[in-house]
Coordinates of C-alpha atoms in Angstrom, one line a residue:
Chain A
M1 CA 175.8 165.9 85.4
D2 CA 178.1 168.2 84.4
D3 CA 180.4 167.3 87.3
L4 CA 179.9 163.8 86.5
I5 CA 180.7 164.3 83.0
E6 CA 183.8 166.5 83.8
E7 CA 185.1 164.3 86.8
G8 CA 184.7 161.3 84.4
T9 CA 186.8 163.2 81.4
P10 CA 189.8 161.1 80.8
D11 CA 193.0 162.2 82.3
P12 CA 195.7 162.3 79.1
N13 CA 198.2 161.6 82.4
P14 CA 196.9 158.5 84.7
G15 CA 199.3 159.6 86.9
N16 CA 197.8 162.8 87.7
A17 CA 194.3 161.3 87.8
P18 CA 192.8 161.7 91.0
E19 CA 192.3 158.8 93.3
F20 CA 189.0 157.8 94.8
T21 CA 188.0 155.3 97.6
V22 CA 185.1 152.9 96.9
S23 CA 183.0 155.3 99.1
E24 CA 184.2 158.6 97.9
I25 CA 183.2 157.4 93.9
S26 CA 179.8 155.8 95.5
G27 CA 179.3 159.2 97.2
A28 CA 179.8 160.8 93.9
V29 CA 177.6 158.7 92.1
K30 CA 175.1 158.9 94.5
R31 CA 175.5 163.1 94.8
A32 CA 175.1 163.0 91.1
I33 CA 171.9 160.9 90.1
E34 CA 170.2 162.0 93.6
S35 CA 171.2 165.7 92.4
G36 CA 170.0 165.0 88.7
F37 CA 166.8 162.5 89.2
S38 CA 165.6 164.1 92.2
H39 CA 162.0 164.1 90.3
V40 CA 161.1 162.1 87.1
R41 CA 158.1 160.2 85.9
V42 CA 158.8 157.0 84.7
R43 CA 156.6 155.2 82.5
G44 CA 156.9 151.2 82.6
E45 CA 154.7 147.9 83.2
I46 CA 155.0 146.9 86.8
G47 CA 157.2 143.5 86.4
R48 CA 158.0 141.4 89.6
L49 CA 156.5 142.6 92.7
S50 CA 157.1 142.4 96.5
L51 CA 155.2 142.9 99.6
P52 CA 156.7 142.2 102.7
R53 CA 155.3 142.0 106.2
S54 CA 157.3 146.0 106.9
G55 CA 154.9 147.5 104.3
H56 CA 157.5 149.0 102.2
V57 CA 156.6 148.0 98.2
Y58 CA 159.1 146.8 96.2
L59 CA 158.7 146.4 92.5
D60 CA 160.4 146.1 89.1
L61 CA 159.6 148.8 86.5
K62 CA 160.6 147.5 83.4
D63 CA 160.2 147.4 79.8
D64 CA 161.3 145.5 76.6
R65 CA 164.8 146.3 77.4
S66 CA 165.4 147.5 81.0
V67 CA 164.7 147.0 84.3
L68 CA 164.4 149.6 87.0
A69 CA 164.6 148.5 90.8
S70 CA 161.8 150.5 92.5
V71 CA 160.4 150.9 96.1
I72 CA 157.4 152.6 97.6
W73 CA 157.5 153.1 101.3
K74 CA 155.1 152.2 103.6
G75 CA 153.4 155.6 104.2
T76 CA 153.6 156.2 100.5
A77 CA 152.2 152.8 99.3
A78 CA 149.0 153.7 102.2
R79 CA 148.2 156.5 100.3
L80 CA 148.1 155.6 96.7
A81 CA 144.5 155.3 95.0
H82 CA 145.6 152.2 93.0
P83 CA 147.8 149.5 94.6
P84 CA 150.0 148.5 92.0
E85 CA 149.8 145.1 90.4
E86 CA 151.8 143.2 88.4
G87 CA 151.5 143.6 84.9
M88 CA 150.1 147.2 85.6
E89 CA 151.3 149.9 82.8
V90 CA 152.2 152.8 85.6
I91 CA 153.4 155.9 85.5
A92 CA 155.7 156.4 88.2
T93 CA 156.6 160.0 89.9
G94 CA 159.6 159.7 92.4
R95 CA 163.1 160.3 92.6
L96 CA 166.3 158.2 92.0
T97 CA 168.7 156.9 94.6
T98 CA 171.4 154.8 94.8
F99 CA 172.0 152.0 96.8
P100 CA 176.5 152.3 97.4
G101 CA 176.2 148.9 99.8
Q102 CA 175.4 147.2 96.7
S103 CA 176.1 149.4 94.0
K104 CA 172.9 149.7 92.8
Y105 CA 170.3 152.4 92.1
Q106 CA 166.7 152.8 92.2
L107 CA 163.6 154.6 92.1
V108 CA 162.1 155.8 94.9
I109 CA 158.1 156.1 94.1
E110 CA 156.4 159.1 95.3
D111 CA 153.0 158.6 93.4
L112 CA 151.7 155.7 90.9
R113 CA 149.2 155.7 88.8
P114 CA 147.8 153.5 85.9
A115 CA 149.4 154.9 82.8
G116 CA 146.4 156.1 80.5
A117 CA 142.9 155.5 80.5
G118 CA 143.2 151.7 78.9
A119 CA 145.1 150.6 81.9
L120 CA 142.6 152.1 84.0
M121 CA 140.0 150.7 82.1
A122 CA 141.2 147.4 81.8
M123 CA 141.6 147.6 85.7
L124 CA 138.5 148.5 85.9
E125 CA 136.7 145.6 83.4
K126 CA 138.8 143.2 85.4
R127 CA 137.1 144.0 88.8
R128 CA 133.8 144.5 87.3
A129 CA 134.0 140.9 86.4
T130 CA 135.3 139.6 89.7
L131 CA 131.9 141.2 91.7
A132 CA 129.9 140.3 88.9
A133 CA 131.0 136.5 89.5
E134 CA 130.3 137.0 92.6
G135 CA 126.8 138.3 92.6
L136 CA 126.7 141.7 93.6
F137 CA 125.1 143.2 90.2
D138 CA 122.2 140.5 89.7
E139 CA 119.2 141.7 88.8
A140 CA 117.8 139.5 91.4
R141 CA 119.2 141.6 94.3
K142 CA 118.0 144.8 93.3
Q143 CA 115.6 146.3 95.0
A144 CA 111.8 148.4 93.8
L145 CA 112.2 152.5 94.8
P146 CA 109.8 153.5 97.4
F147 CA 107.1 155.6 95.2
L148 CA 107.0 158.7 98.0
P149 CA 110.4 158.1 99.9
E150 CA 109.6 160.3 103.0
V151 CA 113.4 160.9 104.2
I152 CA 116.2 161.1 101.5
G153 CA 119.5 160.3 102.3
V154 CA 122.3 161.9 100.5
V155 CA 125.9 160.7 100.0
T156 CA 127.8 163.3 98.7
S157 CA 129.7 166.1 99.2
P158 CA 127.6 169.1 100.9
S159 CA 129.4 171.8 99.0
G160 CA 128.8 171.9 95.1
A161 CA 126.7 171.9 92.8
V162 CA 125.2 168.3 92.8
I163 CA 123.7 168.7 96.3
R164 CA 122.2 172.3 95.1
D165 CA 121.0 170.4 91.8
I166 CA 119.5 167.4 93.8
L167 CA 117.7 169.7 96.4
H168 CA 116.6 172.0 94.0
R169 CA 114.7 169.0 91.6
L170 CA 113.3 168.0 95.2
R171 CA 112.1 171.2 95.9
D172 CA 110.4 171.5 92.4
R173 CA 108.7 168.3 92.5
F174 CA 107.9 167.0 95.8
P175 CA 109.5 168.6 98.8
R176 CA 111.6 166.1 101.2
S177 CA 113.3 165.5 104.3
V178 CA 116.6 165.1 103.2
L179 CA 119.9 163.9 105.3
I180 CA 123.2 164.5 103.8
W181 CA 126.0 162.8 104.9
P182 CA 128.8 164.4 103.8
V183 CA 131.7 162.6 101.9
A184 CA 134.9 163.2 100.1
V185 CA 134.0 162.2 96.2
Q186 CA 137.5 162.2 95.0
G187 CA 141.2 161.3 96.6
A188 CA 142.0 158.8 99.1
N189 CA 139.3 159.2 101.6
C190 CA 136.8 159.1 99.1
A191 CA 135.9 155.2 98.8
P192 CA 136.1 154.8 102.8
E193 CA 133.9 157.7 103.1
V194 CA 131.5 156.5 100.6
A195 CA 131.4 153.0 101.9
R196 CA 130.8 154.5 105.6
A197 CA 128.1 157.0 104.8
I198 CA 126.1 153.8 103.0
R199 CA 126.8 151.6 105.7
G200 CA 126.1 154.5 108.7
F201 CA 122.5 155.2 106.8
N202 CA 121.7 151.6 107.2
A203 CA 122.8 151.3 110.4
L204 CA 120.1 154.0 111.6
P205 CA 117.6 152.5 113.8
T206 CA 113.9 153.4 112.8
G207 CA 112.3 155.6 114.8
G208 CA 115.7 156.9 116.4
P209 CA 116.9 160.4 116.6
V210 CA 118.3 160.7 112.9
P211 CA 115.4 159.5 110.8
R212 CA 116.1 156.4 108.7
P213 CA 116.0 157.7 105.4
D214 CA 113.9 155.4 102.9
L215 CA 116.1 155.9 100.0
L216 CA 119.5 156.8 99.4
I217 CA 121.1 158.6 96.5
V218 CA 125.1 158.4 96.0
A219 CA 126.2 161.4 93.5
R220 CA 128.9 163.1 92.5
G221 CA 129.7 165.6 89.2
G222 CA 131.3 164.4 86.2
G223 CA 134.8 163.9 86.0
S224 CA 138.1 162.2 85.0
L225 CA 138.3 158.6 85.6
E226 CA 140.9 159.0 88.0
D227 CA 138.7 161.3 89.9
L228 CA 135.6 159.2 90.2
W229 CA 137.8 156.7 91.0
G230 CA 136.4 156.0 94.6
F231 CA 133.3 154.7 93.3
N232 CA 134.7 151.8 91.5
E233 CA 136.6 150.4 94.9
E234 CA 135.1 147.4 96.1
I235 CA 133.9 148.7 99.4
V236 CA 132.4 151.1 98.0
V237 CA 130.7 148.6 95.5
R238 CA 129.7 146.3 98.6
A239 CA 128.3 148.6 100.2
A240 CA 126.2 149.8 98.0
A241 CA 124.7 146.0 96.7
E242 CA 124.6 145.1 100.4
S243 CA 122.5 148.5 101.2
A244 CA 118.6 147.5 102.8
I245 CA 118.0 150.8 101.6
P246 CA 117.1 151.2 98.4
L247 CA 120.1 153.1 97.0
I248 CA 120.3 155.5 93.3
S249 CA 123.7 156.0 92.1
A250 CA 124.4 159.3 90.3
V251 CA 128.0 159.5 89.5
G252 CA 129.9 161.5 86.7
H253 CA 127.8 162.0 83.7
E254 CA 125.6 159.9 81.8
T255 CA 128.7 158.4 80.2
D256 CA 130.6 158.1 82.8
T257 CA 130.1 154.5 83.9
T258 CA 131.2 153.5 87.5
L259 CA 131.2 150.4 89.7
I260 CA 128.6 151.1 92.2
D261 CA 126.2 152.0 89.2
F262 CA 126.3 148.3 88.6
A263 CA 125.7 147.5 92.4
A264 CA 122.9 150.6 92.4
D265 CA 118.8 149.5 92.3
W266 CA 118.7 152.2 90.1
R267 CA 121.7 154.3 88.0
A268 CA 121.0 157.9 87.5
P269 CA 122.7 159.3 84.6
T270 CA 122.8 162.8 87.0
P271 CA 122.3 164.2 90.0
T272 CA 119.3 166.0 89.0
A273 CA 117.9 163.0 87.2
A274 CA 118.7 160.8 90.6
A275 CA 116.0 163.4 92.4
E276 CA 113.7 163.2 89.5
R277 CA 113.7 159.4 89.9
A278 CA 113.4 159.9 93.8
V279 CA 109.7 161.4 94.0
P280 CA 106.8 162.0 91.9
V281 CA 105.9 165.3 91.0
R282 CA 103.5 166.8 93.6
M283 CA 101.4 168.4 91.7
D284 CA 100.9 166.1 89.3
L285 CA 99.5 163.3 92.1
L286 CA 97.2 166.5 93.2
N287 CA 95.9 166.5 89.8
W288 CA 95.5 163.0 89.7
L289 CA 93.8 162.8 93.2
R290 CA 91.7 165.3 91.7
Q291 CA 90.9 163.3 89.2
Q292 CA 90.3 160.2 90.9
D293 CA 87.9 162.1 93.3
G294 CA 86.5 163.2 90.4
I295 CA 85.8 159.5 88.9
L296 CA 84.9 158.2 92.4
T297 CA 82.2 160.4 92.8
R298 CA 80.9 160.2 89.1
G299 CA 81.1 156.2 89.4
M300 CA 79.1 156.3 92.9
T301 CA 76.7 159.3 91.2
Q302 CA 76.6 156.9 88.3
A303 CA 75.8 154.0 90.3
L304 CA 73.3 155.3 92.0
A305 CA 71.3 156.8 89.3
R306 CA 71.7 153.5 87.1
R307 CA 70.0 151.8 89.9
G308 CA 67.5 154.7 90.4
Q309 CA 66.6 154.5 86.5
R310 CA 66.7 150.6 86.8
L311 CA 64.0 150.8 89.9
A312 CA 61.7 153.2 87.6
D313 CA 62.0 150.7 84.7
L314 CA 61.1 147.8 87.2
S315 CA 58.4 149.5 88.8
R316 CA 57.1 151.0 85.5
A317 CA 57.0 147.0 84.4
L318 CA 55.8 145.9 87.1
P319 CA 51.9 145.3 86.7
R320 CA 48.8 146.1 88.8
P321 CA 47.7 144.0 91.2
D322 CA 44.1 143.9 89.1
S323 CA 46.1 143.4 85.9
L324 CA 47.6 140.3 88.0
L325 CA 44.3 138.9 88.6
D326 CA 42.7 139.9 85.5
A327 CA 44.0 136.5 83.5
A328 CA 43.3 134.7 86.5
R329 CA 40.0 135.9 87.1
Q330 CA 39.6 134.8 82.9
R331 CA 40.6 131.2 83.3
L332 CA 38.4 130.9 86.3
D333 CA 35.5 132.0 84.5
L334 CA 36.6 129.9 81.3
A335 CA 37.0 127.1 83.7
A336 CA 33.5 127.2 85.4
A337 CA 31.8 128.3 82.2
G338 CA 33.5 124.9 81.1
L339 CA 32.6 122.7 83.9
A340 CA 28.9 121.8 83.4
P341 CA 29.3 120.6 80.3
A342 CA 32.3 118.6 81.1
L343 CA 30.3 117.2 83.4
R344 CA 27.8 116.4 81.3
H345 CA 30.2 115.1 78.6
R346 CA 31.7 113.3 81.0
A347 CA 28.1 111.5 82.0
T348 CA 27.9 111.1 78.6
L349 CA 30.8 109.2 78.5
A350 CA 30.3 107.1 81.2
R351 CA 26.6 106.3 79.9
G352 CA 28.1 105.1 77.1
R353 CA 30.2 103.1 78.2
L354 CA 27.6 101.5 80.4
D355 CA 25.7 101.3 77.7
T356 CA 28.2 99.1 75.7
A357 CA 29.2 96.7 78.8
G358 CA 25.3 96.3 79.0
A359 CA 25.5 95.7 75.1
R360 CA 27.6 93.1 75.8
L361 CA 26.3 91.8 79.2
N362 CA 22.6 91.4 78.3
P363 CA 22.6 89.1 75.9
A364 CA 24.7 86.2 77.7
L365 CA 22.4 87.0 80.8
D366 CA 19.1 86.6 78.6
R367 CA 20.6 83.0 77.2
A368 CA 21.1 81.7 80.8
V369 CA 18.0 83.4 82.2
A370 CA 16.1 81.7 79.7
R371 CA 18.0 78.7 79.9
K372 CA 16.8 78.6 83.5
R373 CA 13.9 79.6 82.3
L374 CA 13.0 76.3 80.7
T375 CA 14.2 73.8 83.3
L376 CA 12.0 75.8 85.3
G377 CA 8.9 75.3 83.0
Q378 CA 9.6 71.8 82.4
T379 CA 9.8 71.4 86.6
A380 CA 6.5 73.2 86.5
A381 CA 4.6 71.4 83.6
R382 CA 5.7 67.9 85.7
L383 CA 4.5 69.5 89.0
S384 CA 1.1 70.0 87.7
P385 CA -1.7 69.1 90.6
A386 CA -3.4 66.5 88.5
T387 CA -0.2 64.1 89.0
L388 CA 0.3 64.8 92.4
Q389 CA -3.4 63.9 92.8
S390 CA -3.3 60.8 90.9
L391 CA -0.3 59.7 92.5
I392 CA -1.7 60.5 96.0
R393 CA -4.6 58.5 95.1
Q394 CA -2.8 56.0 93.8
G395 CA -0.5 55.7 97.3
R396 CA -4.0 55.5 99.0
R397 CA -5.6 52.9 96.9
D398 CA -2.1 51.0 97.9
L399 CA -2.8 52.1 101.4
A400 CA -6.2 50.4 101.7
A401 CA -4.8 47.6 100.2
L402 CA -2.3 46.7 102.6
D403 CA -4.9 47.8 105.2
R404 CA -7.4 45.3 103.9
R405 CA -4.8 42.6 104.4
L406 CA -3.8 43.9 107.9
D407 CA -7.2 41.1 109.3
P408 CA -7.0 40.2 112.9
A409 CA -9.0 37.5 112.7
R410 CA -7.4 35.8 110.0
H411 CA -4.4 36.5 112.1
A412 CA -6.0 34.9 115.5
R413 CA -7.0 31.7 113.1
R414 CA -3.7 31.0 111.9
L415 CA -2.2 31.4 115.6
T416 CA -4.4 28.9 116.6
E417 CA -3.7 26.8 114.0
A418 CA 0.0 27.0 114.4
R419 CA -0.5 26.4 118.2
T420 CA -2.6 23.2 117.6
R421 CA -0.1 21.9 115.3
L422 CA 2.6 22.6 117.6
D423 CA 0.5 20.8 120.6
D424 CA 0.1 18.0 117.9
L425 CA 4.0 18.0 117.6
S426 CA 4.9 17.9 120.8
A427 CA 2.3 15.2 121.9
R428 CA 3.6 13.2 119.1
F429 CA 7.6 13.7 120.1
A430 CA 6.4 12.8 123.6
R431 CA 5.0 9.6 122.8
V432 CA 7.8 9.0 120.4
A433 CA 10.4 9.8 122.4
E434 CA 8.9 7.7 125.4
T435 CA 9.0 4.6 122.9
G436 CA 12.4 5.0 121.4
L437 CA 14.1 5.6 124.8
A438 CA 12.4 2.3 126.1
Q439 CA 13.3 0.3 122.9
R440 CA 16.9 1.4 123.1
R441 CA 17.2 1.1 126.7
E442 CA 15.9 -2.4 126.4
R443 CA 18.3 -3.0 123.2
L444 CA 21.6 -1.7 125.3
A445 CA 21.2 -4.1 128.2
A446 CA 20.8 -6.8 125.5
L447 CA 23.9 -6.0 123.6
D448 CA 25.6 -5.9 127.2
R449 CA 24.9 -9.1 127.7
L450 CA 25.8 -9.8 124.4
H451 CA 29.2 -8.3 125.2
Q452 CA 29.6 -9.7 128.6
T453 CA 29.1 -13.4 127.0
L454 CA 32.0 -12.8 124.1
G455 CA 34.4 -10.8 125.8
Y456 CA 37.8 -11.9 127.1
T457 CA 37.3 -10.8 130.4
A458 CA 34.9 -13.8 130.9
T459 CA 37.3 -15.9 129.9
L460 CA 39.8 -14.1 132.5
A461 CA 36.9 -15.4 135.2
R462 CA 37.3 -19.3 133.4
G463 CA 41.4 -19.0 133.9
Y464 CA 42.5 -17.5 131.0
A465 CA 45.1 -14.7 131.1
V466 CA 46.4 -11.8 128.9
V467 CA 50.1 -11.3 128.2
R468 CA 51.5 -8.0 127.7
A469 CA 55.0 -6.2 127.1
G470 CA 53.7 -2.4 127.6
E471 CA 51.0 -1.8 125.7
A472 CA 51.6 -4.6 122.9
L473 CA 50.0 -7.9 123.4
V474 CA 52.3 -10.7 123.6
T475 CA 50.7 -13.8 121.9
R476 CA 53.7 -15.7 121.6
K477 CA 56.9 -17.3 123.4
S478 CA 59.4 -16.2 121.1
G479 CA 57.9 -12.6 121.7
A480 CA 57.5 -12.8 125.1
E481 CA 61.8 -14.0 125.3
T482 CA 62.9 -11.0 124.2
E483 CA 60.8 -8.5 126.4
P484 CA 62.4 -7.6 129.5
A485 CA 59.2 -6.8 131.1
L486 CA 56.1 -8.4 130.9
E487 CA 52.6 -7.5 132.5
I488 CA 49.9 -10.6 133.3
E489 CA 45.8 -9.7 133.4
F490 CA 43.9 -11.7 135.4
A491 CA 40.2 -11.4 136.4
D492 CA 40.8 -9.8 139.5
G493 CA 43.8 -7.9 138.6
K494 CA 47.4 -7.2 136.9
L495 CA 50.2 -8.8 137.6
A496 CA 53.8 -7.0 136.5
V497 CA 56.6 -10.1 135.8
T498 CA 59.6 -10.6 134.7
P499 CA 60.8 -13.5 132.3
L500 CA 63.3 -15.4 132.9
G501 CA 65.4 -15.9 129.9
A502 CA 66.8 -19.8 130.8
T503 CA 63.3 -20.3 131.3
P504 CA 61.3 -21.5 128.4
K505 CA 58.3 -22.9 129.1
P506 CA 56.7 -20.6 131.4
A507 CA 54.1 -22.9 133.7
T508 CA 51.3 -20.2 133.6
K509 CA 51.7 -19.3 129.9
K510 CA 48.0 -19.3 128.0
P511 CA 47.4 -17.8 124.8
P512 CA 46.6 -14.6 124.6
P513 CA 42.4 -13.9 124.3
D514 CA 41.1 -13.9 120.7
K515 CA 41.4 -10.3 120.4
P516 CA 39.7 -10.3 117.0
G517 CA 36.7 -11.4 119.2
Q518 CA 36.6 -8.8 121.3
G519 CA 37.4 -6.1 117.9
S520 CA 34.0 -7.6 116.4
L521 CA 32.6 -6.1 120.0
F522 CA 33.6 -3.0 119.0
Chain B
M1 CA 91.5 144.5 97.9
S2 CA 91.8 145.9 101.3
Q3 CA 95.1 144.7 102.9
G4 CA 93.4 145.5 106.2
K5 CA 95.8 147.9 106.9
P6 CA 94.3 150.9 108.9
I7 CA 94.3 153.9 106.4
G8 CA 95.9 156.2 108.7
E9 CA 99.1 154.2 108.7
M10 CA 98.9 153.4 105.0
S11 CA 102.3 155.0 103.6
F12 CA 101.2 157.1 100.5
E13 CA 101.9 154.9 98.0
E14 CA 99.7 152.1 99.3
A15 CA 96.9 154.5 99.6
I16 CA 97.1 155.6 96.5
R17 CA 97.1 152.1 95.1
E18 CA 94.5 151.1 96.6
L19 CA 92.6 154.6 95.9
E20 CA 93.2 153.1 92.2
Q21 CA 91.9 150.3 92.7
V22 CA 88.5 151.2 94.5
V23 CA 88.1 153.8 91.5
T24 CA 88.9 151.1 88.6
A25 CA 86.0 148.9 90.5
L26 CA 83.8 151.9 91.5
D27 CA 83.7 152.9 87.9
R28 CA 83.1 149.3 86.5
G29 CA 80.4 150.0 87.9
D30 CA 79.5 146.3 88.3
V31 CA 79.5 145.9 92.5
A32 CA 76.6 145.9 94.5
L33 CA 75.3 149.0 96.0
E34 CA 75.7 148.5 99.9
D35 CA 79.3 147.4 98.6
S36 CA 79.7 150.6 95.9
I37 CA 78.9 152.4 99.2
K38 CA 81.2 150.8 101.2
L39 CA 83.9 151.9 98.4
Y40 CA 83.0 155.2 98.3
E41 CA 83.4 156.0 101.2
R42 CA 86.8 153.6 101.5
G43 CA 87.7 155.9 98.3
A44 CA 87.1 159.3 100.2
A45 CA 89.1 158.0 103.1
L46 CA 91.9 157.1 100.8
K47 CA 91.7 160.4 98.6
A48 CA 91.6 162.2 102.3
R49 CA 95.0 160.2 103.3
C50 CA 97.0 160.8 100.1
E51 CA 95.8 164.8 100.6
A52 CA 97.2 164.6 103.7
K53 CA 100.6 162.8 102.6
L54 CA 100.7 165.4 99.7
K55 CA 100.1 168.6 101.9
E56 CA 103.2 167.3 104.1
A57 CA 105.3 168.3 101.5
E58 CA 107.7 170.2 103.6
E59 CA 111.1 170.1 103.1
K60 CA 113.6 169.2 105.6
V61 CA 117.3 169.5 104.8
A62 CA 119.8 168.4 107.8
Q63 CA 123.3 167.4 107.7
I64 CA 124.9 164.4 109.6
T65 CA 127.5 165.5 112.1
L66 CA 130.1 163.3 112.2
D67 CA 133.1 162.9 115.2
A68 CA 136.6 162.8 114.1
S69 CA 136.3 159.2 113.5
G70 CA 133.7 160.0 111.0
Q71 CA 130.6 158.3 113.0
P72 CA 127.7 160.4 113.0
T73 CA 126.9 161.8 116.2
G74 CA 123.1 163.9 115.3
T75 CA 122.7 166.6 112.1
T76 CA 122.2 169.9 112.0
P77 CA 120.2 172.2 109.7
V78 CA 121.2 173.1 106.2
E79 CA 120.3 176.5 105.0
G80 CA 120.5 178.2 101.8
L81 CA 121.6 175.2 99.3

């Protein structure tokens, strides 16, 4: 710097001032800057940040007035505990250099860390919120710790107080199998190694040559926030959250909180507390067990004793068989004693009922019998032998009278008289009949003769004829003319003729016989 | 009460939990005599199991050995810690 100032001192005589080429002056500046600012610490806020593929990191450091271009070469960037983020307040350690081709200078950063606890805390909080939003810290993810783990895996540094504290406390309480997975507990290797240890324990197969732990403790002693920073890294938090083996975190002191604490199933304030939580106290358990044994035995003894007592009580309360029968026997006696009186009583009752019924029955029966008897008496009175005999005598008299009337001689006499009369009447009838017949025969002959005399038939013999038209007598010429056929009766027979209308005077016409004369005959 | 798991296969915690149940049941005194005898026997067996597990309290400390890439290769006993 002194050189720069000296060389920069204005020469009163410009003509004598030495002349530089651009490169010369640039080189001089470069030398001056690089020698003057070979190791500086710069505090500022990360402004524009560029992460090209090359792996180098370009960024601006700035404050409220100025900007300093900076670069982190690839190798350095990979080692950084805290990757740069825009807006991060940082302290960058490095050297200034120039870039003559563009007349620029820049800070080559060799280390970059957050500026102060505030910045780190702000970053931590931001990361915590992000991971919490992902659900890695959810209560539902927490696993129950085993009551008595067989194998405990401890992720920590194999040297140092922490593992000693843990082993010591385990030994006091309950000696167990412990598997130590050695890791760096600070620095750039911390986070990847811790994460790999957690995953490595989980990857151990059950029943393999290396026993799989059933509990993990991730432990580290106290330190600064930066020292503990590895346990805030995302890979560690994720490994802890994903661990299938229940995990206790014991990082730093009680006041130190790292993000692994949120992801762990239980957070121990100290490594010693982790050991206490990991196993119960063996002696306590043995005592408890003895106590249980006592309770068990006592419970059993009491159960037996109580039952024995109850059995005894019940046995006492159990009556003698005789006494069981006594009551029944007494009841039998009483019942037997009461049997006969009861029967008698029953009979008396029945008799009483019978009497009552009988009393109702007798008057009615008596009345009916009396009525019948009266009727019978009257009938019997009518049935006296005297009456019967008088009836018989009367009948006999009637019979005798009838018998007397039955006299055979009288009947014979009446028969003879009747026969005589019959004979007499028969003789008279014969006589009368003969006489009457002769007279009638004679009269008939007389009448016949008279008839012969008076009839038209005799007239026919005398030359007369009868003319008929059908059945009707034709006594007139006018009548005969109108007839189509006529019949003429002669003495010796009838002749059918047809009148000739044009011949009004038939020669044979004769007056009809005297009909009234015939009629008078009959 | 019993999950049917053989007592010999029970973890300490399982055994101790069931022992507690057995003791509680038996201490309450309301189980039938036959059952209480069975309970007692089971309780005794559980207690024996717990005792055996308590007696297994042997400390064994080993450290995982890692290869260059950080992968586990085995264990070595650790003394003196």
